[in-house]
mmCIF file of C-alpha atoms in Angstrom:
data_model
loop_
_atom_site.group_PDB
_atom_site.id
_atom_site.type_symbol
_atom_site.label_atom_id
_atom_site.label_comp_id
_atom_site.label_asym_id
_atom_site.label_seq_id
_atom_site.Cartn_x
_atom_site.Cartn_y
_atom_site.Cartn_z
ATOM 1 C CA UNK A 1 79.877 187.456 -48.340
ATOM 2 C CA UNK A 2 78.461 190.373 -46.496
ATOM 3 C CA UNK A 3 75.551 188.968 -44.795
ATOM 4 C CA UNK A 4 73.189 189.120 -41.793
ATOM 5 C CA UNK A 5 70.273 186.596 -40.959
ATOM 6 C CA UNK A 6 66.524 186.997 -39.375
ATOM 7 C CA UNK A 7 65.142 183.753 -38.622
ATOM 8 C CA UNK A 8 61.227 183.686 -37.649
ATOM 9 C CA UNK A 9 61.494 181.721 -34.564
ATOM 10 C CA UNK A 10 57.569 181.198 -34.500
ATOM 11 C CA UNK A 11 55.758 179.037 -37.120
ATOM 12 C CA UNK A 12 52.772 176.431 -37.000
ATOM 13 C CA UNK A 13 52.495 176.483 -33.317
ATOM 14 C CA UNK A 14 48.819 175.853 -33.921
ATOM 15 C CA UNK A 15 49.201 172.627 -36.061
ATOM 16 C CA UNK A 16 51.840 171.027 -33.711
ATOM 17 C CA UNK A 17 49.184 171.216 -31.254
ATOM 18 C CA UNK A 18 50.452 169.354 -27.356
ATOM 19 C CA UNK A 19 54.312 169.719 -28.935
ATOM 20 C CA UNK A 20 53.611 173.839 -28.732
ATOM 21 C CA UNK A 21 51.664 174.308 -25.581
ATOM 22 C CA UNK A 22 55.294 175.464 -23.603
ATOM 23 C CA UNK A 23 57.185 176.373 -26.439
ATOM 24 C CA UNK A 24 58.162 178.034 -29.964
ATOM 25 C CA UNK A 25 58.878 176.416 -33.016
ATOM 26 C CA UNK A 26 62.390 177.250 -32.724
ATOM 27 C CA UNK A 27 62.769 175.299 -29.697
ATOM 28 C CA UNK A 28 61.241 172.139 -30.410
ATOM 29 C CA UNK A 29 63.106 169.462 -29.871
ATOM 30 C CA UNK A 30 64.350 167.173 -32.778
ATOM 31 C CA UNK A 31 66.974 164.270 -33.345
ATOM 32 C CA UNK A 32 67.556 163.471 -29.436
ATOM 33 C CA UNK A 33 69.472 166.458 -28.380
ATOM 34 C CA UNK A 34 68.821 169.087 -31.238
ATOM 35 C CA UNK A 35 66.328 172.126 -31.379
ATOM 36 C CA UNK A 36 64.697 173.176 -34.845
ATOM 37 C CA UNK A 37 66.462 176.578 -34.629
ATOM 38 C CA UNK A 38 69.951 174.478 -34.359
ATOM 39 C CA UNK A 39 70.007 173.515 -38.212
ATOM 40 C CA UNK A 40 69.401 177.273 -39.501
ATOM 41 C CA UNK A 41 71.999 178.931 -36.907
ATOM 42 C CA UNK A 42 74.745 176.486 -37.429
ATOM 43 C CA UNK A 43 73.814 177.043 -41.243
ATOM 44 C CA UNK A 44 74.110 180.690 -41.301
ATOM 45 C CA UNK A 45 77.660 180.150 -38.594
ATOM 46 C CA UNK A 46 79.023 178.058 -40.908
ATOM 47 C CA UNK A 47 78.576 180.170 -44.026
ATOM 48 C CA UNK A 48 80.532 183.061 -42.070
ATOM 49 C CA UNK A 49 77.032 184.950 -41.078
ATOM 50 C CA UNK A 50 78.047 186.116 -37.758
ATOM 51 C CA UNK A 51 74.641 188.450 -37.411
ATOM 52 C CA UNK A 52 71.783 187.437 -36.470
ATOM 53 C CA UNK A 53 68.337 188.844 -34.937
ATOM 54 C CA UNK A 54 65.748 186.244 -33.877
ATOM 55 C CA UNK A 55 61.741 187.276 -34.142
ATOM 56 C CA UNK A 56 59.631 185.946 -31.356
ATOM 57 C CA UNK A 57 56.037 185.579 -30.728
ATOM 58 C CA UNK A 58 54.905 183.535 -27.500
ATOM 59 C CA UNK A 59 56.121 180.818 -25.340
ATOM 60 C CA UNK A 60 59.699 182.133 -25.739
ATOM 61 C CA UNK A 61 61.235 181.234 -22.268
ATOM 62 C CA UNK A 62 62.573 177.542 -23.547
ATOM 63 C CA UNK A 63 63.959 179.465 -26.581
ATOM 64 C CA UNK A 64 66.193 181.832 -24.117
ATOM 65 C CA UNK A 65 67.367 179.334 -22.364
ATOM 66 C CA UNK A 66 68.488 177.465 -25.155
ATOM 67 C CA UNK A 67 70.302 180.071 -27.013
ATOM 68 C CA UNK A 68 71.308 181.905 -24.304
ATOM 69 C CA UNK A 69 73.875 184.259 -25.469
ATOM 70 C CA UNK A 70 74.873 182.196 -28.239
ATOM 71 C CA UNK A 71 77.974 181.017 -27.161
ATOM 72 C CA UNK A 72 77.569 177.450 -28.795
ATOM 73 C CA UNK A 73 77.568 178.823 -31.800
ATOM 74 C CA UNK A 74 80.352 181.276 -31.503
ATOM 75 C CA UNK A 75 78.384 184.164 -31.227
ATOM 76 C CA UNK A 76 78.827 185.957 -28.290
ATOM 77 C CA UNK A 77 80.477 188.444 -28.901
ATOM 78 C CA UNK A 78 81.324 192.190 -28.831
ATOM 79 C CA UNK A 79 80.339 193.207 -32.465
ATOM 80 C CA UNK A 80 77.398 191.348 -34.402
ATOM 81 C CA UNK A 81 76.719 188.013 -32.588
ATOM 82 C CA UNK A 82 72.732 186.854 -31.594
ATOM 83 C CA UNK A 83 69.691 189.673 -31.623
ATOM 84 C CA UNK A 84 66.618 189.073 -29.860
ATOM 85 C CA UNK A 85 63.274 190.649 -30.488
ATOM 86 C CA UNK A 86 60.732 190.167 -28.337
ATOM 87 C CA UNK A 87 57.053 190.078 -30.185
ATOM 88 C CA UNK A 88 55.732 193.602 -29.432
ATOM 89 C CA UNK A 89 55.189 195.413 -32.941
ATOM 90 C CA UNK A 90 54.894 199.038 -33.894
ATOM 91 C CA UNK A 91 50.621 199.315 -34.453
ATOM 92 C CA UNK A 92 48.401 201.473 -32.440
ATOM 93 C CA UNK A 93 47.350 198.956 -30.707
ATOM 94 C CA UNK A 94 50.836 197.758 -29.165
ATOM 95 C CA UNK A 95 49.741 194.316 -30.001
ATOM 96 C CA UNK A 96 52.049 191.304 -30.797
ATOM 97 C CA UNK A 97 52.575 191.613 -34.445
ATOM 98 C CA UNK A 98 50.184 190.154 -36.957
ATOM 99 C CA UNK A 99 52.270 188.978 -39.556
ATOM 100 C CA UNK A 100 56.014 188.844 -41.300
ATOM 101 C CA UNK A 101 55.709 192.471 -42.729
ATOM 102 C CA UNK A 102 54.719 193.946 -39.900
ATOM 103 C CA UNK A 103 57.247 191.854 -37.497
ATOM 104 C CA UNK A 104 59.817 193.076 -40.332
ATOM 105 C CA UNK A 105 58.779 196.571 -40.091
ATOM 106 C CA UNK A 106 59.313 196.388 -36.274
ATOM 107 C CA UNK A 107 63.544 195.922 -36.608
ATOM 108 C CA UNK A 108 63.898 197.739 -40.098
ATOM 109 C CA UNK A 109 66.429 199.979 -37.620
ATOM 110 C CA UNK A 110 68.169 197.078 -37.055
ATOM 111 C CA UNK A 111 68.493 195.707 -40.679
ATOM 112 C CA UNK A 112 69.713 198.836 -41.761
ATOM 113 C CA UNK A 113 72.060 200.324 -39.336
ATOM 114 C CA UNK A 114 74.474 197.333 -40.057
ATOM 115 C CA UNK A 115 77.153 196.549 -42.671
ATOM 116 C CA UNK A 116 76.209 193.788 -44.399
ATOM 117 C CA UNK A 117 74.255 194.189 -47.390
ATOM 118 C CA UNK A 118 71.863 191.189 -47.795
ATOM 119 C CA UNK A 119 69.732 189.473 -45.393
ATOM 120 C CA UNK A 120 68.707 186.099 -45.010
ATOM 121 C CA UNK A 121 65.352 185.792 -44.114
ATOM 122 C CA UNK A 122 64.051 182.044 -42.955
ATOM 123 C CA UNK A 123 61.501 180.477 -40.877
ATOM 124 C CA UNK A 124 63.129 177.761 -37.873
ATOM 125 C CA UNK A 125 60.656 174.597 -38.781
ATOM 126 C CA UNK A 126 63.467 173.239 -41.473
ATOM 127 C CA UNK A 127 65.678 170.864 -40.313
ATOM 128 C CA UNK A 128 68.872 171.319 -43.244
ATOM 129 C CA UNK A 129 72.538 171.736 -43.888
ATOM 130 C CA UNK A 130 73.408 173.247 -46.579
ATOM 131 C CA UNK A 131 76.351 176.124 -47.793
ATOM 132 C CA UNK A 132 74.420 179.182 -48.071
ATOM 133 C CA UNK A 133 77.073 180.537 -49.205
ATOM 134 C CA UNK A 134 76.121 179.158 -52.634
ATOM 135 C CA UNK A 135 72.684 180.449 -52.253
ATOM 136 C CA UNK A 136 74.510 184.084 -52.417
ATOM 137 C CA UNK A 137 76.359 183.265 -55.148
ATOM 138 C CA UNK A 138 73.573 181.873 -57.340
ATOM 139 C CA UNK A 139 71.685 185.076 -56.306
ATOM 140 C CA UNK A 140 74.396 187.335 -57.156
ATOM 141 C CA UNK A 141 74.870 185.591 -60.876
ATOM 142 C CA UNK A 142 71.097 185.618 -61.714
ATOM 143 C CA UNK A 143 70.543 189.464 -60.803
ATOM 144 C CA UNK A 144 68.028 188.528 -58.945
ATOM 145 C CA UNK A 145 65.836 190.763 -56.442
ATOM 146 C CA UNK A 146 64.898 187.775 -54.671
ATOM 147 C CA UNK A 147 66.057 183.978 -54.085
ATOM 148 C CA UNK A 148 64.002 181.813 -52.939
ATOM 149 C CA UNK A 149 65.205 178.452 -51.281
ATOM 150 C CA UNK A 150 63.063 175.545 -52.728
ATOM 151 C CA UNK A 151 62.953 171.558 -53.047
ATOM 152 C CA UNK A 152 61.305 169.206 -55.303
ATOM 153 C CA UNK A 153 59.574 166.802 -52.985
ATOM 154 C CA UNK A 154 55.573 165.102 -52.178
ATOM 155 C CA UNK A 155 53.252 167.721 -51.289
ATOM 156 C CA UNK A 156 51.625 165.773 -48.615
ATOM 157 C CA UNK A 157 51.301 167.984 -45.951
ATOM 158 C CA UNK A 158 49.953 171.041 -44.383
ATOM 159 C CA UNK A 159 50.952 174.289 -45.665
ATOM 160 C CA UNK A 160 53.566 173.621 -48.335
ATOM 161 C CA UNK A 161 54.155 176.578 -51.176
ATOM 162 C CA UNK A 162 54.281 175.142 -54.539
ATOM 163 C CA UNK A 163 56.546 177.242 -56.742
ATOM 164 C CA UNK A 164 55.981 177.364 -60.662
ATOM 165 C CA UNK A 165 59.143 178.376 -62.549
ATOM 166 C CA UNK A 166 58.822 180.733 -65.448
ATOM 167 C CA UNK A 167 61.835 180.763 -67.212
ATOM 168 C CA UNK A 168 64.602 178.486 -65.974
ATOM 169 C CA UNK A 169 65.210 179.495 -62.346
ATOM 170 C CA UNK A 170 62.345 182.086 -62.652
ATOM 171 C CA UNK A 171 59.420 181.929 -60.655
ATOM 172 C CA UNK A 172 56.105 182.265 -62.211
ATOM 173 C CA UNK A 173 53.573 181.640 -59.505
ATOM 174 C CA UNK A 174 53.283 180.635 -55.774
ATOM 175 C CA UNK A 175 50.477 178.857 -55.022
ATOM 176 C CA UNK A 176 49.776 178.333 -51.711
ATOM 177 C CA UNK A 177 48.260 174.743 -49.848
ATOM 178 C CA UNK A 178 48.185 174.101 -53.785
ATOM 179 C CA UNK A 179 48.571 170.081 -53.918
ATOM 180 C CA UNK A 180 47.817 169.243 -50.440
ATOM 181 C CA UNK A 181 47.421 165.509 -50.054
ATOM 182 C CA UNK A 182 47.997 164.941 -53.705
ATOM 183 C CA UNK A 183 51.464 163.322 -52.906
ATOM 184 C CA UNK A 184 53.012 164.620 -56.593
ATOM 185 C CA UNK A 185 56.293 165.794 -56.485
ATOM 186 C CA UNK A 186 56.148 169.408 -56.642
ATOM 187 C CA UNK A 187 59.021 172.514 -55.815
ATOM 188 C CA UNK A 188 58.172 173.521 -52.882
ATOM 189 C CA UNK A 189 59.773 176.665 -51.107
ATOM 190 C CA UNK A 190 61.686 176.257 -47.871
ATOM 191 C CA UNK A 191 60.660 179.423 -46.367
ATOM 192 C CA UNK A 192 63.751 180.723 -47.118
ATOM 193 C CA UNK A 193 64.635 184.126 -49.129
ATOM 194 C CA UNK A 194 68.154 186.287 -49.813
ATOM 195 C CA UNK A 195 67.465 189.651 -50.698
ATOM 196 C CA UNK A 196 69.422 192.978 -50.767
ATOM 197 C CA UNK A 197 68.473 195.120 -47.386
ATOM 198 C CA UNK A 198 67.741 197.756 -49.559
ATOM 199 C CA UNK A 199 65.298 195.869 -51.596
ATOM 200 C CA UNK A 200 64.017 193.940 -48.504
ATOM 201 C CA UNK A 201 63.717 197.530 -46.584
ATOM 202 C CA UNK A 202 61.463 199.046 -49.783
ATOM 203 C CA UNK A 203 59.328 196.528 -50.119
ATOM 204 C CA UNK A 204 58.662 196.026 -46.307
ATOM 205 C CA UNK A 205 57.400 199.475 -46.207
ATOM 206 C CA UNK A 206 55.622 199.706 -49.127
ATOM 207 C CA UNK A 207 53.553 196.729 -47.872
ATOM 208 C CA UNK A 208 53.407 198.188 -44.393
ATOM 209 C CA UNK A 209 51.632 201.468 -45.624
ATOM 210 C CA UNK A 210 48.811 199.492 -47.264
ATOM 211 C CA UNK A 211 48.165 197.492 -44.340
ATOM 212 C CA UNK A 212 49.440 194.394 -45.752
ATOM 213 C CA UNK A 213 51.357 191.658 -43.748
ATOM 214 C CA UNK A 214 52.131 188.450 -45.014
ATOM 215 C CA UNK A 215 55.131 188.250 -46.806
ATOM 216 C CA UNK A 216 55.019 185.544 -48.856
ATOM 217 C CA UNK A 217 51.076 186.242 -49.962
ATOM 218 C CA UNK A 218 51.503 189.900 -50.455
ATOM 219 C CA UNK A 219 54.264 190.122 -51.585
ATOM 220 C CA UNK A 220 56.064 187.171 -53.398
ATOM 221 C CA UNK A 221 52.354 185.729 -54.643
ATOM 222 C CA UNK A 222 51.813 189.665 -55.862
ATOM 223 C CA UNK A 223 55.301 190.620 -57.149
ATOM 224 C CA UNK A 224 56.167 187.712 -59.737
ATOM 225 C CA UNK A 225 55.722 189.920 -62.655
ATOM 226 C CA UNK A 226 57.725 193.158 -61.286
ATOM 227 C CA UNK A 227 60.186 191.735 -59.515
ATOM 228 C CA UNK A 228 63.155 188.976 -60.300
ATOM 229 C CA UNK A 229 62.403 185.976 -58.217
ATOM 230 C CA UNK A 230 64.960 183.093 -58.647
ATOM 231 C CA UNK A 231 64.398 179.456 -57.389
ATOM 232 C CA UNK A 232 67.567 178.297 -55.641
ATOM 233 C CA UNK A 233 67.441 173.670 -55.378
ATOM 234 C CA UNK A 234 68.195 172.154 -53.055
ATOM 235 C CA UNK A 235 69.364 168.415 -53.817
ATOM 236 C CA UNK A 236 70.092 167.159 -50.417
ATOM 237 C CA UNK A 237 67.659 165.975 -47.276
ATOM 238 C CA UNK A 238 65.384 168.652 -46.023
ATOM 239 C CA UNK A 239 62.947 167.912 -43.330
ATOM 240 C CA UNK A 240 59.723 170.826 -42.980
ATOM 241 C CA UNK A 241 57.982 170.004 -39.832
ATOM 242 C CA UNK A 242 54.678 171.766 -40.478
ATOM 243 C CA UNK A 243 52.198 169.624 -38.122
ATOM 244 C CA UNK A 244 52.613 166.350 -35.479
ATOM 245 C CA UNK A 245 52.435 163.914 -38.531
ATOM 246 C CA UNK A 246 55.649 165.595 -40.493
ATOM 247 C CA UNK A 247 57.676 165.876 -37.157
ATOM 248 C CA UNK A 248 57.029 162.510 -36.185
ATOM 249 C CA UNK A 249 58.409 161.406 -40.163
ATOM 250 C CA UNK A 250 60.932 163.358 -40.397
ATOM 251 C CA UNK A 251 62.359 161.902 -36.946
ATOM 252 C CA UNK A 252 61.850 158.398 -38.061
ATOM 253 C CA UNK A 253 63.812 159.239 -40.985
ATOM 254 C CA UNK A 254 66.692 160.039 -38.739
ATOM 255 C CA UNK A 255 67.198 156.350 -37.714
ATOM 256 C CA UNK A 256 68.557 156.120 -41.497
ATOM 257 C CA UNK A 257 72.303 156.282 -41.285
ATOM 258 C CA UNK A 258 72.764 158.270 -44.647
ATOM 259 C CA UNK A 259 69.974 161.143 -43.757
ATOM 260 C CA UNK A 260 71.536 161.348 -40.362
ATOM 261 C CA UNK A 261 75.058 161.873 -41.564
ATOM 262 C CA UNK A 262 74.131 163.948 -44.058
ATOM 263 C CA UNK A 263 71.726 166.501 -41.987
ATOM 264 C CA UNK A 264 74.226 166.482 -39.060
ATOM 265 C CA UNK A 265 77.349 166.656 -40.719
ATOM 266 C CA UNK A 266 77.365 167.685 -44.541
ATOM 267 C CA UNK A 267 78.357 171.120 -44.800
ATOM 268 C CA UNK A 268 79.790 171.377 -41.532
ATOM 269 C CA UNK A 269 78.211 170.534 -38.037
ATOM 270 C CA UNK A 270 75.462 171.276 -36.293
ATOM 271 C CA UNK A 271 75.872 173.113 -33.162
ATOM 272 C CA UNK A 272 73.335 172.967 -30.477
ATOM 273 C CA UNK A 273 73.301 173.878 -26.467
ATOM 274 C CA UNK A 274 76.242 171.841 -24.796
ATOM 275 C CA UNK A 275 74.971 169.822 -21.403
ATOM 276 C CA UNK A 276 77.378 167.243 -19.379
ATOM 277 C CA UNK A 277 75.954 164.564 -18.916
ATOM 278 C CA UNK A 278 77.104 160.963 -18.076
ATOM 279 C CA UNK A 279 77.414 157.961 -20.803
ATOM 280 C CA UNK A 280 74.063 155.778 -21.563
ATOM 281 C CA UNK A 281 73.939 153.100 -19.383
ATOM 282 C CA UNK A 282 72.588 149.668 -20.699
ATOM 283 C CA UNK A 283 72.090 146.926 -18.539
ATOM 284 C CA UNK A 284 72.181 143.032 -19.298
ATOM 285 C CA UNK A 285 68.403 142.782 -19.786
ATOM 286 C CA UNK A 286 68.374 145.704 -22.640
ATOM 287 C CA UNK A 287 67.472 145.291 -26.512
ATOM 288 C CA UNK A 288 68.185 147.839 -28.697
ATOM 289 C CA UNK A 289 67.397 148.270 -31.960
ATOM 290 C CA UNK A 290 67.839 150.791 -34.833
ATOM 291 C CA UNK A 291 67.281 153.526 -32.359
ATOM 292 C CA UNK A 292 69.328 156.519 -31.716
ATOM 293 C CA UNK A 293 69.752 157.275 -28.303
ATOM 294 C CA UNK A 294 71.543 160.371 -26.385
ATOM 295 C CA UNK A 295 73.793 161.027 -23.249
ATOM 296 C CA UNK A 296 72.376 160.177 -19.820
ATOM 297 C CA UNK A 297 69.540 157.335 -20.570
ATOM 298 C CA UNK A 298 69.298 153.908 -18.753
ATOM 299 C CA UNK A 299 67.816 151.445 -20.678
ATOM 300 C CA UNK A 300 66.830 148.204 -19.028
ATOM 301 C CA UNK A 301 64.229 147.132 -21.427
ATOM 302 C CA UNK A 302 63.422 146.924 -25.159
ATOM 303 C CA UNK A 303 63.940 150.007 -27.645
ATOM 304 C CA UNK A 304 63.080 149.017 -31.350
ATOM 305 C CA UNK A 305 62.960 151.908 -34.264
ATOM 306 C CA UNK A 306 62.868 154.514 -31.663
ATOM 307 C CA UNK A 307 64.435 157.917 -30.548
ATOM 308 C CA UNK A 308 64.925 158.736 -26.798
ATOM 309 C CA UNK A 309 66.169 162.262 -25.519
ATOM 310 C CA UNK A 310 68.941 162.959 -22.624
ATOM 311 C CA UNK A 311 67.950 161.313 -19.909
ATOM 312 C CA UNK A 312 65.279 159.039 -20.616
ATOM 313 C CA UNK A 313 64.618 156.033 -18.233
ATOM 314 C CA UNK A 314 63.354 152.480 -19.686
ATOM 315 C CA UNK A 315 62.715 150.044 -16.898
ATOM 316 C CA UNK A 316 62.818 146.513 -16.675
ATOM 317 C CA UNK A 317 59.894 144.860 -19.111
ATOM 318 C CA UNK A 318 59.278 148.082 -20.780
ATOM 319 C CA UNK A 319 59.163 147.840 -24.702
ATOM 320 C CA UNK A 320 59.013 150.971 -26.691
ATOM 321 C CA UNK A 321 58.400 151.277 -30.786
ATOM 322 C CA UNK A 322 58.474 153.265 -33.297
ATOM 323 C CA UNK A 323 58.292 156.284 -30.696
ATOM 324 C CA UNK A 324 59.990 159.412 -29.771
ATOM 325 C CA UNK A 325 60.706 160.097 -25.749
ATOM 326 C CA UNK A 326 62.156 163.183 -24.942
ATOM 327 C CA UNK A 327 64.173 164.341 -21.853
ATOM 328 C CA UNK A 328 63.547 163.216 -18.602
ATOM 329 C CA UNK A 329 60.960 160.826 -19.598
ATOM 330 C CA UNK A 330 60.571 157.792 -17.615
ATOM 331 C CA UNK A 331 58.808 154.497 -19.395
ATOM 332 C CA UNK A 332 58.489 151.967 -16.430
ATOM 333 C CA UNK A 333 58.150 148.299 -15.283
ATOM 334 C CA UNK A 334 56.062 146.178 -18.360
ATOM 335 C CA UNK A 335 54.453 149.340 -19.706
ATOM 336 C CA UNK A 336 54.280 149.737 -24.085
ATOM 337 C CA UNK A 337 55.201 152.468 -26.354
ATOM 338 C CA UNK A 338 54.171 152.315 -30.029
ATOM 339 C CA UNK A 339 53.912 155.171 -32.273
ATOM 340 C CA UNK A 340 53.856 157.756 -29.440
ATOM 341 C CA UNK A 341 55.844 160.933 -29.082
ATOM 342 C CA UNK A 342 55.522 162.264 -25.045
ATOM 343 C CA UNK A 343 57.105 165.009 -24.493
ATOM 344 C CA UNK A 344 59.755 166.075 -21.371
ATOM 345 C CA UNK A 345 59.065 164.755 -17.827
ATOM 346 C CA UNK A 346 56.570 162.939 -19.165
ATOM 347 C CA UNK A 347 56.257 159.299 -16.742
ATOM 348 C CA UNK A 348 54.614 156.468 -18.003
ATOM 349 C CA UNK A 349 53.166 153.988 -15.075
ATOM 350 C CA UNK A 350 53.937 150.445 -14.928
ATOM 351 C CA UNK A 351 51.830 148.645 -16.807
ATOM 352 C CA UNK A 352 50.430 151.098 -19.362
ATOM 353 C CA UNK A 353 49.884 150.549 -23.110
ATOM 354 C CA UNK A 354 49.752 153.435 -24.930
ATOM 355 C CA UNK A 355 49.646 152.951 -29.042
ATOM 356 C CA UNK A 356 48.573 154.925 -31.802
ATOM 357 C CA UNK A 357 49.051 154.573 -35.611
ATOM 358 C CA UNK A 358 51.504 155.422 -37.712
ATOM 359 C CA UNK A 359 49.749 157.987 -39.463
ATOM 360 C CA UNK A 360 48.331 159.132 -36.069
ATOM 361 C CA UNK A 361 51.007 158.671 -33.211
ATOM 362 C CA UNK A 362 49.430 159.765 -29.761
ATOM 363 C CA UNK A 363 51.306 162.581 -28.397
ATOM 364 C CA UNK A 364 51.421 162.979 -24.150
ATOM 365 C CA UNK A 365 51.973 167.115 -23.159
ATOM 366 C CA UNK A 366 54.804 167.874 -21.003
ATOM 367 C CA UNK A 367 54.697 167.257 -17.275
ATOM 368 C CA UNK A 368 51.868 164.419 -17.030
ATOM 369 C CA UNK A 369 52.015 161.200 -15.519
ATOM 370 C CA UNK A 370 50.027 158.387 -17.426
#
């Protein structure tokens, strides 16, 4: 399988609101010690896809630091190995770029001048593992020009792509925000697309030279007729984190044993930044339940139905539910969590109660004391 990846490392930054402020997409963090960009890198690693250029857009730094030069993933190396592009696109204007085609346009040098000859082309808001490997091969049996990666699931919220299949595996139609907040099961496209580099290459600059740049409204909604667009399933767990309400679900649904061995382990691991840090400490007073918890916390109170991050401090009294603390957080003497996500560094004063709803967790930005 001759094949390179691009992976859109920016995506929704605007609907995860307080989550986005200091970062990308790509770096968010997910599943105690994972960032989003983690599931699609290991993917394309473990398939054999050994090159791979990253698009940026704004708040990059965390992102950097993360990947660095992709050693945790096997790919630093001489030949091939990680590509980063920083957000600066080819208009007049020198102005970050405005959408997918035009970000495309931007590294079509890049695309072309190597050997492989398909490309991989997904967004970094999917938390999967899957073989993409079979992905090729279905798109090499069906002829088609495009491949589209899709699951049947609730269309209940923001910004999900309802595909309509023609014929089979054919696509007929992509509506877009069709069936928001209807909850029916639809197919609904992952954001993720094989094509050959030739074919990606044409149809990048056709678009380009009529000023058009979303890729999957001007050219996959446009294009059903002309071209060959195939709908590739996939079965198995697939979490889209679109807005604060999907990330905050789709981490609860890691405290189930079968979605977390599954996402984590399926089709081979998933690789993310390695830090050493020391074992979890629990002290005599702790309570833990259903929770997953990483390296370096120190739990001295109550953790029910919860995920805590490297590092995190829970103090004598302290009870936290149904809530996500990431790293470095401190929760301290007799203060509550429930449904609340705060974010790194984020300290929480004895005392405090801070609750919202499970449709409507309260989220605290990076940095503040409460």
């Amino acid at each position: 399988m001759k094949m390179m990846g691009i992976i859109f490392a920016s995506d929704n930054e605007a609907r995860l609101n307080e989550l986005t402020i200091h970062r990308t997409t790509a770096s968010l963090p997910f599943g105690a010690r994972y960032r989003m960009i983690d599931f699609m890198l290991s993917n394309l690693v473990n398939s054999g896809v050994t090159r791979i250029g990253i698009i940026t857009r704004s708040n990059y730094n965390s992102l950097m630091d993360h990947i660095r030069m992709g050693r945790d993933w096997d790919l630093n190396r001489k030949n091939s190995g990680i590509a980063v592009f920083p957000p600066f696109a080819v208009n007049t204007s020198k102005e970050v770029y405005r959408g997918k085609i035009e970000a495309l346009y931007s590294i079509l040098d890049y695309i072309r001048t190597g050997n492989e000859d398909y490309v991989f082309v997904c967004n970094s808001n999917v938390a999967i593992n899957m073989d993409i490997e079979d992905m090729y091969d279905f798109h090499i049996a069906t002829g088609a020009d495009i491949t589209v990666l899709t699951r049947k699931q609730a269309t209940n919220s923001s910004k999900r792509i309802v595909v309509g299949a023609k014929e089979g595996t054919r696509v007929k139609e992509f509506l877009i925000n069709e069936g928001f907040g209807s909850g029916k099961t639809e197919t609904v496209s992952l954001n993720a697309y094989i094509l050959h580099k030739d074919v990606l290459c044409g149809l990048i600059e056709t678009a380009y030279a009529r000023g058009q740049m979303e890729f999957e409204t001007d050219i996959l909604q446009k294009k059903t007729k002309q071209l060959n667009i195939q709908m590739y399933n996939f079965n198995g767990y697939a979490g889209m984190i679109n807005d604060i309400k999907s990330y905050f679900n789709e981490s609860m649904r890691l405290l189930d044993t079968g979605i977390r061995q599954e996402l984590f382990y399926k089709y081979g691991k998933i690789y993310t930044k390695v830090k050493d840090s020391s074992p979890t400490i629990y002290s005599n007073d702790a309570k833990v339940v259903n929770s997953l918890i990483a390296d370096g916390c120190e739990v001295n109170g109550t953790v029910e139905n919860s995920i805590l991050f490297r590092g995190v401090k829970v103090e004598k009294g302290a009870v936290i539910k149904n809530s996500i603390v990431m790293e470095r957080g401190q929760v301290q003497e007799n203060s509550q969590l429930c449904y609340a996500i705060t974010d790194k560094n984020v300290i929480i004063r004895p005392n405090r109660v801070i609750s919202g709803f499970e449709t409507y967790p309260v989220v605290v930005v990076k940095d503040k004391t409460v």
